[in-house]
Amino acid sequence: MNWQIVEKNLPTLLNGMGLTLFISLLALVIATVFGFLIALMRTSNQPLLRRIAATYNWIVRGLPVMILLFLLYYSAPFGLKLSAFSAGLLGLTINGSAFIAEIFRSGFRAVDQGQIEAGKALGYRSGQIMWFIKLPAIIKIISPTYVSNAIALLKESAQVSVITVPDLMLKASNLYATTYRTWETLGVAAVLYLILCSLFMIAQWLLEKKYNTMGITVG
Amino acid sequence: MGDRMTEKISLQHLSKTYGKREILKDINVTVNDGELVTLIGPSGSGKSTLIRCLNLLEAPTAGTLTFNRQKIDYKLNRFGQLTRKSEAQAAQYRTKVGMVFQQFNLFPNRSVLQNLIDGPRRILKVDRGTLEQQAVHYLTLVGLRDYQAQYPAQLSGGQKQRVAIARALMMSPEVLLFDEPTSALDPEMVNDVLRVMLRLKQAGMTMVVVTHEMAFTEQASDRVLFLEQGQIQFAGTPQALQQEPATSRVKQFVSTLDHHLAVS
């Protein structure tokens, strides 16, 4: 291990790490919103909405992220020309939304019907039941799966490097190509990925701690 | 029964079917102001479905629901559920008709106090200060004054059910529905809950209670309805029930609730 090389290249890697965190968080936030909407469609009592959402989830979940990224970057539909960053963000978002939709759906199915009925019996309208009863209950139910998925999204974001998004992975592999020092470049990148993923795990831990103080076991 | 009774809630020609299965057949129920009506009957007789039709948690397949002699309109979609519009109207109606469930159904992520004030704060837009005072009042009534900060998981079944009753009272309902309120409780906690219900009855609350507690039924109810196979087989005062012949269906049912095992 040559620490001089590490020291010299660390700013470059940190720069890429910033972009990795940025594109992943942005994709996660947008994918969460869309995933929620898709889950609503999938659990709607309108057959057409259900079918559209199911088809979307079927195709997207079966499509390798890398193929999706290439398709978006090299030949986006409707003659769009996407920048590498936009294509990368879009690809991660599309992929993430399908998985997050399934996570939300599993949460909807697991919400205690009794709580929903208690809300109805008090006079809550359907929007209030969603916001005040279902969502808080869902957060408790889905948080372990959701965080795991968020971590997976962050790791998979390394694939945007293949369409030249200058993220941590691209920076690290470029440095490797010029130095041929595996541990000093890719090894350090691995540690930086681990640090990023740990942030999500800490968030999960805090969330579970909050619920446990209420005498509820998360899981 | 007196002739000056004011009608509170009524269901006429109620029927409920799930697919081909008929759960309730042409039921007529009227509950008057201040009255306590108990619903008894074997499991599967439709008594839970009936009480749930009273606040439209269950959508009747047919029938007229009136509250204070006003018709509560509802329409069903092709899945047999209330339409979106009817559901919104039902929500409005349900603020006046409280319900207490067998499984308590408290919100586990909310403290006792929050369980009590969330509903009236969000729906009736009452201010927090008023609600906190009101919450103390009702928690005192159910004997749980010092439990405001507890979470449901920290309470016993009987305590949870009394919190659930206080939560329903916080909406200042005109009618309270109880769907087997003591069936999920350990025996020693049953009386705590029944005592609270008796106190509400004495305070003039209109109540409909699905129960298997015959002592409570005989002591507290103004009228008893016996439901079997989706039909009301007996309706009358507890005294009239006593005088039914031992061979009647209702008497036979009541005798099965006595857990004296015949040893031959």
Tab-separated table of C-alpha atoms in Angstrom:
chain	number	residue	atom	x	y	z
A	1	MET	CA	0.000	0.000	0.000
A	2	ASN	CA	1.516	3.249	-1.116
A	3	TRP	CA	-0.026	6.016	1.006
A	4	GLN	CA	1.448	8.751	-1.130
A	5	ILE	CA	-0.687	7.646	-4.065
A	6	VAL	CA	-3.701	7.491	-1.816
A	7	GLU	CA	-3.073	10.974	-0.498
A	8	LYS	CA	-2.509	12.393	-3.947
A	9	ASN	CA	-5.698	10.914	-5.399
A	10	LEU	CA	-8.010	11.229	-2.459
A	11	PRO	CA	-9.445	14.634	-3.494
A	12	THR	CA	-10.365	13.180	-6.887
A	13	LEU	CA	-12.083	10.221	-5.241
A	14	LEU	CA	-13.886	12.441	-2.726
A	15	ASN	CA	-15.119	14.519	-5.599
A	16	GLY	CA	-16.548	11.405	-7.234
A	17	MET	CA	-17.994	10.326	-3.906
A	18	GLY	CA	-19.897	13.607	-3.707
A	19	LEU	CA	-21.424	12.958	-7.103
A	20	THR	CA	-22.282	9.375	-6.170
A	21	LEU	CA	-24.077	10.558	-3.051
A	22	PHE	CA	-25.827	13.335	-4.954
A	23	ILE	CA	-27.122	11.217	-7.836
A	24	SER	CA	-28.129	8.383	-5.487
A	25	LEU	CA	-30.013	10.563	-3.019
A	26	LEU	CA	-31.751	12.454	-5.802
A	27	ALA	CA	-32.735	9.195	-7.496
A	28	LEU	CA	-33.895	7.794	-4.168
A	29	VAL	CA	-36.116	10.775	-3.387
A	30	ILE	CA	-37.720	10.866	-6.830
A	31	ALA	CA	-38.037	7.078	-6.947
A	32	THR	CA	-39.730	7.113	-3.538
A	33	VAL	CA	-42.347	9.585	-4.728
A	34	PHE	CA	-42.968	7.656	-7.949
A	35	GLY	CA	-42.778	4.319	-6.201
A	36	PHE	CA	-45.464	5.489	-3.789
A	37	LEU	CA	-47.697	6.588	-6.663
A	38	ILE	CA	-47.135	3.300	-8.507
A	39	ALA	CA	-47.978	1.388	-5.336
A	40	LEU	CA	-51.204	3.407	-5.064
A	41	MET	CA	-52.021	2.434	-8.638
A	42	ARG	CA	-51.237	-1.210	-7.949
A	43	THR	CA	-53.562	-1.276	-4.961
A	44	SER	CA	-56.279	0.815	-6.597
A	45	ASN	CA	-59.638	-0.771	-7.305
A	46	GLN	CA	-59.442	0.430	-10.911
A	47	PRO	CA	-58.289	-2.589	-12.962
A	48	LEU	CA	-56.682	-0.424	-15.653
A	49	LEU	CA	-54.465	1.433	-13.179
A	50	ARG	CA	-53.532	-1.839	-11.546
A	51	ARG	CA	-52.551	-3.342	-14.877
A	52	ILE	CA	-50.433	-0.369	-15.948
A	53	ALA	CA	-48.537	-0.398	-12.661
A	54	ALA	CA	-48.056	-4.161	-12.723
A	55	THR	CA	-46.695	-4.046	-16.270
A	56	TYR	CA	-44.303	-1.242	-15.388
A	57	ASN	CA	-42.989	-3.173	-12.407
A	58	TRP	CA	-42.709	-6.351	-14.423
A	59	ILE	CA	-40.630	-4.799	-17.188
A	60	VAL	CA	-38.468	-2.534	-15.062
A	61	ARG	CA	-37.645	-5.115	-12.450
A	62	GLY	CA	-36.619	-7.559	-15.139
A	63	LEU	CA	-34.400	-5.097	-16.958
A	64	PRO	CA	-30.710	-4.904	-16.019
A	65	VAL	CA	-29.843	-1.392	-14.893
A	66	MET	CA	-26.894	-1.278	-17.238
A	67	ILE	CA	-28.993	-1.990	-20.310
A	68	LEU	CA	-31.458	0.642	-19.148
A	69	LEU	CA	-28.623	3.154	-18.787
A	70	PHE	CA	-27.236	2.417	-22.251
A	71	LEU	CA	-30.670	2.692	-23.823
A	72	LEU	CA	-31.346	6.019	-22.113
A	73	TYR	CA	-27.945	7.467	-22.884
A	74	TYR	CA	-27.407	6.336	-26.466
A	75	SER	CA	-30.929	6.256	-27.799
A	76	ALA	CA	-33.443	7.831	-25.479
A	77	PRO	CA	-37.002	7.599	-26.824
A	78	PHE	CA	-38.697	10.459	-28.680
A	79	GLY	CA	-35.327	11.614	-30.060
A	80	LEU	CA	-34.309	12.998	-26.691
A	81	LYS	CA	-30.634	13.636	-26.153
A	82	LEU	CA	-29.867	13.147	-22.499
A	83	SER	CA	-26.663	14.212	-20.788
A	84	ALA	CA	-24.789	11.451	-19.013
A	85	PHE	CA	-25.950	12.732	-15.650
A	86	SER	CA	-29.611	12.979	-16.704
A	87	ALA	CA	-29.566	9.528	-18.256
A	88	GLY	CA	-27.889	8.130	-15.160
A	89	LEU	CA	-30.339	9.810	-12.810
A	90	LEU	CA	-33.302	8.709	-14.923
A	91	GLY	CA	-32.075	5.128	-15.125
A	92	LEU	CA	-31.517	4.855	-11.383
A	93	THR	CA	-34.874	6.487	-10.706
A	94	ILE	CA	-36.824	4.225	-13.055
A	95	ASN	CA	-35.165	1.130	-11.641
A	96	GLY	CA	-35.542	2.276	-8.037
A	97	SER	CA	-39.189	3.288	-8.403
A	98	ALA	CA	-40.276	-0.213	-9.412
A	99	PHE	CA	-38.600	-1.803	-6.424
A	100	ILE	CA	-39.757	0.880	-4.015
A	101	ALA	CA	-43.307	0.482	-5.353
A	102	GLU	CA	-43.191	-3.176	-4.372
A	103	ILE	CA	-41.872	-2.244	-0.935
A	104	PHE	CA	-44.723	0.200	-0.425
A	105	ARG	CA	-47.205	-2.388	-1.661
A	106	SER	CA	-45.947	-4.954	0.824
A	107	GLY	CA	-46.356	-2.270	3.490
A	108	PHE	CA	-49.925	-1.462	2.442
A	109	ARG	CA	-50.810	-5.126	2.662
A	110	ALA	CA	-49.316	-5.440	6.129
A	111	VAL	CA	-51.044	-2.424	7.694
A	112	ASP	CA	-53.352	-3.564	10.451
A	113	GLN	CA	-56.901	-3.284	9.077
A	114	GLY	CA	-58.087	-2.558	12.598
A	115	GLN	CA	-56.205	0.729	12.649
A	116	ILE	CA	-57.730	1.741	9.341
A	117	GLU	CA	-61.195	0.870	10.616
A	118	ALA	CA	-60.565	2.786	13.832
A	119	GLY	CA	-59.686	5.804	11.714
A	120	LYS	CA	-62.776	5.402	9.567
A	121	ALA	CA	-64.959	5.008	12.635
A	122	LEU	CA	-63.621	8.306	13.984
A	123	GLY	CA	-64.554	10.009	10.731
A	124	TYR	CA	-61.183	10.203	8.977
A	125	ARG	CA	-61.518	10.668	5.228
A	126	SER	CA	-59.527	8.434	2.901
A	127	GLY	CA	-56.734	10.984	2.412
A	128	GLN	CA	-56.406	11.436	6.164
A	129	ILE	CA	-56.302	7.677	6.652
A	130	MET	CA	-53.451	7.464	4.154
A	131	TRP	CA	-51.497	10.331	5.674
A	132	PHE	CA	-52.115	9.877	9.395
A	133	ILE	CA	-52.620	6.134	9.737
A	134	LYS	CA	-51.294	4.113	6.823
A	135	LEU	CA	-48.066	6.021	6.177
A	136	PRO	CA	-46.829	6.043	9.787
A	137	ALA	CA	-47.679	2.345	10.071
A	138	ILE	CA	-45.958	1.637	6.759
A	139	ILE	CA	-42.771	3.445	7.756
A	140	LYS	CA	-42.451	1.088	10.679
A	141	ILE	CA	-43.119	-1.984	8.548
A	142	ILE	CA	-41.012	-1.184	5.506
A	143	SER	CA	-38.028	0.632	6.968
A	144	PRO	CA	-35.634	-2.362	7.020
A	145	THR	CA	-36.480	-3.339	3.441
A	146	TYR	CA	-36.526	0.256	2.277
A	147	VAL	CA	-33.095	0.995	3.698
A	148	SER	CA	-31.662	-2.195	2.216
A	149	ASN	CA	-33.024	-1.118	-1.110
A	150	ALA	CA	-31.590	2.373	-0.703
A	151	ILE	CA	-28.190	0.845	-0.050
A	152	ALA	CA	-28.574	-1.348	-3.128
A	153	LEU	CA	-29.459	1.734	-5.154
A	154	LEU	CA	-26.354	3.518	-3.933
A	155	LYS	CA	-24.150	0.584	-4.818
A	156	GLU	CA	-25.799	0.099	-8.204
A	157	SER	CA	-25.212	3.758	-8.921
A	158	ALA	CA	-21.628	2.666	-9.700
A	159	GLN	CA	-23.035	1.464	-13.006
A	160	VAL	CA	-23.632	5.029	-14.189
A	161	SER	CA	-19.873	5.169	-14.694
A	162	VAL	CA	-20.320	3.102	-17.858
A	163	ILE	CA	-22.149	6.005	-19.458
A	164	THR	CA	-19.382	8.384	-18.330
A	165	VAL	CA	-21.040	9.939	-15.294
A	166	PRO	CA	-17.964	11.046	-13.291
A	167	ASP	CA	-18.956	9.297	-10.073
A	168	LEU	CA	-16.765	7.563	-7.516
A	169	MET	CA	-16.571	4.405	-9.606
A	170	LEU	CA	-15.476	6.213	-12.760
A	171	LYS	CA	-12.885	8.255	-10.889
A	172	ALA	CA	-11.529	5.164	-9.209
A	173	SER	CA	-11.319	3.102	-12.384
A	174	ASN	CA	-9.664	5.972	-14.247
A	175	LEU	CA	-7.089	6.296	-11.505
A	176	TYR	CA	-6.539	2.573	-11.598
A	177	ALA	CA	-6.013	2.690	-15.353
A	178	THR	CA	-3.282	5.283	-14.973
A	179	THR	CA	-1.557	3.920	-11.845
A	180	TYR	CA	-2.219	0.165	-11.933
A	181	ARG	CA	-2.411	0.320	-8.136
A	182	THR	CA	-5.493	-1.670	-7.181
A	183	TRP	CA	-5.773	-1.033	-3.457
A	184	GLU	CA	-4.729	2.586	-3.599
A	185	THR	CA	-7.548	3.378	-6.048
A	186	LEU	CA	-10.338	0.788	-6.139
A	187	GLY	CA	-9.646	-0.291	-2.568
A	188	VAL	CA	-10.014	3.245	-1.278
A	189	ALA	CA	-13.169	3.649	-3.363
A	190	ALA	CA	-14.567	0.519	-1.718
A	191	VAL	CA	-13.985	2.073	1.717
A	192	LEU	CA	-15.689	5.283	0.587
A	193	TYR	CA	-18.700	3.292	-0.684
A	194	LEU	CA	-18.833	1.534	2.645
A	195	ILE	CA	-18.881	4.891	4.439
A	196	LEU	CA	-21.760	6.110	2.254
A	197	CYS	CA	-23.760	2.939	2.818
A	198	SER	CA	-23.108	3.192	6.540
A	199	LEU	CA	-24.849	6.575	6.552
A	200	PHE	CA	-28.048	4.857	5.426
A	201	MET	CA	-27.612	2.146	8.016
A	202	ILE	CA	-27.211	4.745	10.757
A	203	ALA	CA	-30.406	6.429	9.562
A	204	GLN	CA	-32.198	3.092	9.846
A	205	TRP	CA	-30.799	2.513	13.322
A	206	LEU	CA	-32.033	5.922	14.479
A	207	LEU	CA	-35.468	5.247	13.019
A	208	GLU	CA	-35.752	1.906	14.766
A	209	LYS	CA	-34.600	3.439	18.027
A	210	LYS	CA	-37.341	6.039	17.748
A	211	TYR	CA	-39.993	3.340	17.327
A	212	ASN	CA	-38.577	1.188	20.070
A	213	THR	CA	-38.975	3.988	22.595
A	214	MET	CA	-42.675	3.787	21.836
A	215	GLY	CA	-42.696	0.156	22.859
A	216	ILE	CA	-43.037	-1.031	19.291
A	217	THR	CA	-40.674	-3.522	17.794
A	218	VAL	CA	-39.709	-2.732	14.262
A	219	GLY	CA	-39.685	-5.659	11.942
B	1	MET	CA	-91.900	1.337	25.832
B	2	GLY	CA	-93.041	4.927	26.103
B	3	ASP	CA	-94.529	6.771	23.174
B	4	ARG	CA	-92.393	9.866	23.511
B	5	MET	CA	-89.197	8.156	22.463
B	6	THR	CA	-87.099	9.912	19.898
B	7	GLU	CA	-85.676	7.756	17.203
B	8	LYS	CA	-81.890	7.998	16.988
B	9	ILE	CA	-80.698	5.510	14.444
B	10	SER	CA	-82.562	3.060	12.303
B	11	LEU	CA	-81.963	0.518	9.585
B	12	GLN	CA	-84.956	-0.656	7.562
B	13	HIS	CA	-85.028	-3.640	5.220
B	14	LEU	CA	-81.319	-4.125	5.579
B	15	SER	CA	-79.793	-6.955	3.620
B	16	LYS	CA	-76.175	-7.842	3.137
B	17	THR	CA	-74.780	-10.423	0.779
B	18	TYR	CA	-71.230	-11.451	-0.035
B	19	GLY	CA	-71.423	-12.921	-3.495
B	20	LYS	CA	-74.147	-15.524	-3.118
B	21	ARG	CA	-73.928	-15.742	0.666
B	22	GLU	CA	-76.708	-13.923	2.454
B	23	ILE	CA	-75.376	-12.590	5.751
B	24	LEU	CA	-78.352	-10.449	6.735
B	25	LYS	CA	-81.917	-10.784	5.496
B	26	ASP	CA	-84.422	-7.961	5.704
B	27	ILE	CA	-83.424	-6.661	9.120
B	28	ASN	CA	-85.305	-3.814	10.767
B	29	VAL	CA	-83.693	-2.146	13.756
B	30	THR	CA	-84.557	1.113	15.451
B	31	VAL	CA	-82.587	2.472	18.368
B	32	ASN	CA	-84.104	5.294	20.371
B	33	ASP	CA	-82.378	8.131	22.137
B	34	GLY	CA	-80.752	6.995	25.379
B	35	GLU	CA	-81.494	3.359	24.717
B	36	LEU	CA	-79.071	0.484	25.158
B	37	VAL	CA	-79.719	-2.319	22.699
B	38	THR	CA	-77.737	-5.544	22.917
B	39	LEU	CA	-77.230	-7.880	19.992
B	40	ILE	CA	-76.698	-11.503	20.876
B	41	GLY	CA	-76.434	-14.581	18.728
B	42	PRO	CA	-74.169	-17.442	17.733
B	43	SER	CA	-70.959	-16.838	15.854
B	44	GLY	CA	-71.653	-16.333	12.175
B	45	SER	CA	-75.163	-15.075	12.834
B	46	GLY	CA	-74.351	-11.687	11.323
B	47	LYS	CA	-74.383	-9.573	14.483
B	48	SER	CA	-70.978	-8.013	13.801
B	49	THR	CA	-71.977	-7.285	10.227
B	50	LEU	CA	-75.193	-5.704	11.465
B	51	ILE	CA	-73.522	-3.355	13.939
B	52	ARG	CA	-70.940	-2.417	11.296
B	53	CYS	CA	-73.727	-1.525	8.886
B	54	LEU	CA	-74.923	1.018	11.443
B	55	ASN	CA	-71.864	3.211	10.814
B	56	LEU	CA	-71.370	2.044	7.221
B	57	LEU	CA	-68.049	0.352	7.939
B	58	GLU	CA	-69.880	-2.426	6.161
B	59	ALA	CA	-71.835	-1.324	3.112
B	60	PRO	CA	-75.381	-2.717	3.173
B	61	THR	CA	-76.411	-4.422	-0.056
B	62	ALA	CA	-79.836	-2.867	0.413
B	63	GLY	CA	-81.669	-0.989	3.115
B	64	THR	CA	-82.426	2.479	4.423
B	65	LEU	CA	-80.257	3.996	7.112
B	66	THR	CA	-81.551	6.991	9.022
B	67	PHE	CA	-79.921	9.044	11.749
B	68	ASN	CA	-82.054	11.511	13.716
B	69	ARG	CA	-84.730	10.706	11.121
B	70	GLN	CA	-82.440	12.001	8.354
B	71	LYS	CA	-81.683	9.558	5.604
B	72	ILE	CA	-77.995	8.735	5.235
B	73	ASP	CA	-77.497	8.230	1.525
B	74	TYR	CA	-74.979	5.791	0.231
B	75	LYS	CA	-74.191	4.234	-3.124
B	76	LEU	CA	-72.198	1.138	-3.896
B	77	ASN	CA	-69.670	0.646	-6.658
B	78	ARG	CA	-69.507	-2.558	-8.649
B	79	PHE	CA	-67.289	-4.139	-6.003
B	80	GLY	CA	-70.007	-3.746	-3.394
B	81	GLN	CA	-68.074	-1.031	-1.545
B	82	LEU	CA	-69.173	2.512	-0.897
B	83	THR	CA	-68.386	4.846	-3.763
B	84	ARG	CA	-65.761	7.502	-3.189
B	85	LYS	CA	-68.446	10.140	-2.668
B	86	SER	CA	-70.462	7.946	-0.312
B	87	GLU	CA	-67.320	7.129	1.648
B	88	ALA	CA	-66.701	10.853	2.161
B	89	GLN	CA	-70.300	11.358	3.307
B	90	ALA	CA	-70.011	8.332	5.562
B	91	ALA	CA	-66.897	9.844	7.156
B	92	GLN	CA	-68.947	12.908	8.044
B	93	TYR	CA	-71.705	10.732	9.512
B	94	ARG	CA	-69.282	8.547	11.487
B	95	THR	CA	-68.075	11.530	13.529
B	96	LYS	CA	-71.450	11.304	15.300
B	97	VAL	CA	-71.440	7.549	15.764
B	98	GLY	CA	-68.505	6.212	17.742
B	99	MET	CA	-67.308	2.650	17.623
B	100	VAL	CA	-65.418	0.421	20.045
B	101	PHE	CA	-63.836	-2.692	18.586
B	102	GLN	CA	-63.103	-6.148	19.941
B	103	GLN	CA	-59.375	-5.689	19.274
B	104	PHE	CA	-59.309	-2.093	20.628
B	105	ASN	CA	-57.540	-0.813	17.498
B	106	LEU	CA	-55.617	1.933	19.241
B	107	PHE	CA	-52.952	3.665	17.171
B	108	PRO	CA	-49.763	1.981	18.451
B	109	ASN	CA	-47.434	4.804	17.434
B	110	ARG	CA	-49.453	7.409	19.363
B	111	SER	CA	-49.562	7.925	23.123
B	112	VAL	CA	-52.815	7.568	25.039
B	113	LEU	CA	-53.302	11.332	24.981
B	114	GLN	CA	-52.564	11.517	21.249
B	115	ASN	CA	-54.943	8.642	20.573
B	116	LEU	CA	-57.627	10.703	22.272
B	117	ILE	CA	-57.023	14.114	20.756
B	118	ASP	CA	-55.876	13.277	17.201
B	119	GLY	CA	-59.381	12.616	15.879
B	120	PRO	CA	-61.235	15.671	17.181
B	121	ARG	CA	-58.230	17.909	16.419
B	122	ARG	CA	-57.911	16.778	12.806
B	123	ILE	CA	-61.544	16.260	11.989
B	124	LEU	CA	-63.553	18.577	14.209
B	125	LYS	CA	-60.718	21.172	14.345
B	126	VAL	CA	-61.091	21.653	18.084
B	127	ASP	CA	-58.121	23.424	19.668
B	128	ARG	CA	-55.545	21.445	21.613
B	129	GLY	CA	-56.088	23.131	24.976
B	130	THR	CA	-59.799	22.288	25.049
B	131	LEU	CA	-59.059	18.752	23.931
B	132	GLU	CA	-56.445	18.163	26.602
B	133	GLN	CA	-58.918	19.163	29.289
B	134	GLN	CA	-61.560	16.977	27.711
B	135	ALA	CA	-59.093	14.078	27.516
B	136	VAL	CA	-58.338	14.328	31.243
B	137	HIS	CA	-62.056	14.322	31.909
B	138	TYR	CA	-62.716	11.165	29.909
B	139	LEU	CA	-59.586	9.386	31.096
B	140	THR	CA	-60.746	10.044	34.653
B	141	LEU	CA	-64.147	8.643	33.738
B	142	VAL	CA	-62.593	5.389	32.544
B	143	GLY	CA	-60.184	5.296	35.507
B	144	LEU	CA	-56.978	5.978	33.560
B	145	ARG	CA	-56.205	9.538	34.500
B	146	ASP	CA	-52.483	8.947	34.956
B	147	TYR	CA	-51.907	7.090	31.700
B	148	GLN	CA	-51.780	10.009	29.263
B	149	ALA	CA	-48.130	9.580	28.333
B	150	GLN	CA	-48.212	5.787	27.992
B	151	TYR	CA	-48.192	4.020	24.661
B	152	PRO	CA	-50.762	1.303	23.894
B	153	ALA	CA	-48.108	-1.444	24.039
B	154	GLN	CA	-47.585	-0.584	27.706
B	155	LEU	CA	-51.234	-1.140	28.645
B	156	SER	CA	-53.203	-4.252	29.523
B	157	GLY	CA	-56.133	-5.324	27.369
B	158	GLY	CA	-58.700	-3.885	29.726
B	159	GLN	CA	-56.839	-0.589	29.896
B	160	LYS	CA	-56.566	-0.450	26.108
B	161	GLN	CA	-60.282	-0.984	25.752
B	162	ARG	CA	-61.057	1.773	28.230
B	163	VAL	CA	-58.730	4.110	26.318
B	164	ALA	CA	-60.597	3.105	23.155
B	165	ILE	CA	-63.893	4.045	24.804
B	166	ALA	CA	-62.433	7.403	25.894
B	167	ARG	CA	-61.160	7.960	22.352
B	168	ALA	CA	-64.638	7.365	20.944
B	169	LEU	CA	-66.146	9.736	23.525
B	170	MET	CA	-63.725	12.502	22.537
B	171	MET	CA	-65.671	12.967	19.296
B	172	SER	CA	-68.798	13.745	21.381
B	173	PRO	CA	-70.785	11.091	19.525
B	174	GLU	CA	-74.561	10.762	19.782
B	175	VAL	CA	-74.409	6.981	19.552
B	176	LEU	CA	-71.758	4.479	20.591
B	177	LEU	CA	-71.406	1.081	18.939
B	178	PHE	CA	-69.597	-1.729	20.771
B	179	ASP	CA	-68.549	-4.758	18.746
B	180	GLU	CA	-67.793	-7.485	21.313
B	181	PRO	CA	-65.867	-5.062	23.546
B	182	THR	CA	-64.917	-7.641	26.169
B	183	SER	CA	-64.393	-10.762	24.047
B	184	ALA	CA	-60.633	-10.301	23.770
B	185	LEU	CA	-60.124	-9.578	27.467
B	186	ASP	CA	-58.909	-11.671	30.357
B	187	PRO	CA	-61.854	-12.418	32.679
B	188	GLU	CA	-60.698	-10.158	35.494
B	189	MET	CA	-60.654	-7.153	33.164
B	190	VAL	CA	-64.108	-7.636	31.735
B	191	ASN	CA	-65.858	-5.966	34.637
B	192	ASP	CA	-63.698	-2.825	34.438
B	193	VAL	CA	-64.906	-2.300	30.900
B	194	LEU	CA	-68.536	-3.227	31.580
B	195	ARG	CA	-68.644	-0.819	34.535
B	196	VAL	CA	-67.557	2.027	32.267
B	197	MET	CA	-70.252	1.080	29.776
B	198	LEU	CA	-72.863	0.986	32.506
B	199	ARG	CA	-71.801	4.458	33.612
B	200	LEU	CA	-72.245	5.738	30.061
B	201	LYS	CA	-75.683	4.189	29.914
B	202	GLN	CA	-76.612	5.948	33.155
B	203	ALA	CA	-75.348	9.209	31.676
B	204	GLY	CA	-77.871	8.750	28.872
B	205	MET	CA	-75.663	7.607	26.020
B	206	THR	CA	-77.378	5.745	23.192
B	207	MET	CA	-75.599	2.443	22.749
B	208	VAL	CA	-75.680	-0.679	20.609
B	209	VAL	CA	-73.650	-3.553	22.010
B	210	VAL	CA	-72.739	-6.888	20.472
B	211	THR	CA	-71.853	-9.100	23.407
B	212	HIS	CA	-71.827	-12.537	24.971
B	213	GLU	CA	-72.012	-11.148	28.508
B	214	MET	CA	-75.492	-12.245	29.573
B	215	ALA	CA	-75.300	-10.678	33.035
B	216	PHE	CA	-74.583	-7.313	31.417
B	217	THR	CA	-77.263	-7.899	28.803
B	218	GLU	CA	-79.903	-8.624	31.434
B	219	GLN	CA	-78.878	-5.837	33.766
B	220	ALA	CA	-78.121	-3.008	31.368
B	221	SER	CA	-80.094	-3.365	28.186
B	222	ASP	CA	-83.421	-1.836	27.386
B	223	ARG	CA	-83.885	-4.266	24.551
B	224	VAL	CA	-82.241	-7.477	23.426
B	225	LEU	CA	-82.081	-8.607	19.826
B	226	PHE	CA	-81.284	-12.240	19.134
B	227	LEU	CA	-79.830	-12.791	15.703
B	228	GLU	CA	-79.559	-16.153	14.030
B	229	GLN	CA	-78.762	-16.988	10.423
B	230	GLY	CA	-79.021	-13.359	9.423
B	231	GLN	CA	-82.458	-12.780	10.888
B	232	ILE	CA	-83.763	-11.304	14.116
B	233	GLN	CA	-85.373	-14.268	15.905
B	234	PHE	CA	-86.227	-12.438	19.085
B	235	ALA	CA	-86.574	-8.797	20.062
B	236	GLY	CA	-87.714	-7.646	23.457
B	237	THR	CA	-86.815	-6.504	26.958
B	238	PRO	CA	-84.552	-8.664	29.148
B	239	GLN	CA	-87.697	-9.504	31.169
B	240	ALA	CA	-89.479	-10.728	28.066
B	241	LEU	CA	-86.410	-12.779	27.231
B	242	GLN	CA	-86.600	-14.390	30.681
B	243	GLN	CA	-90.197	-15.399	30.037
B	244	GLU	CA	-89.497	-17.079	26.742
B	245	PRO	CA	-90.090	-20.830	26.916
B	246	ALA	CA	-87.018	-22.929	27.565
B	247	THR	CA	-87.496	-24.598	24.195
B	248	SER	CA	-87.231	-21.318	22.246
B	249	ARG	CA	-84.110	-20.800	20.125
B	250	VAL	CA	-83.070	-17.727	22.068
B	251	LYS	CA	-83.308	-19.525	25.410
B	252	GLN	CA	-81.375	-22.464	24.046
B	253	PHE	CA	-78.682	-20.103	22.817
B	254	VAL	CA	-78.482	-18.256	26.123
B	255	SER	CA	-78.118	-21.543	27.991
B	256	THR	CA	-75.081	-22.421	25.852
B	257	LEU	CA	-73.394	-19.266	27.183
B	258	ASP	CA	-73.511	-20.705	30.705
B	259	HIS	CA	-70.313	-22.601	31.019
B	260	HIS	CA	-71.708	-25.230	33.388
B	261	LEU	CA	-70.603	-28.453	31.837
B	262	ALA	CA	-73.227	-31.092	32.307
B	263	VAL	CA	-71.570	-34.078	33.909
B	264	SER	CA	-73.547	-37.235	33.479
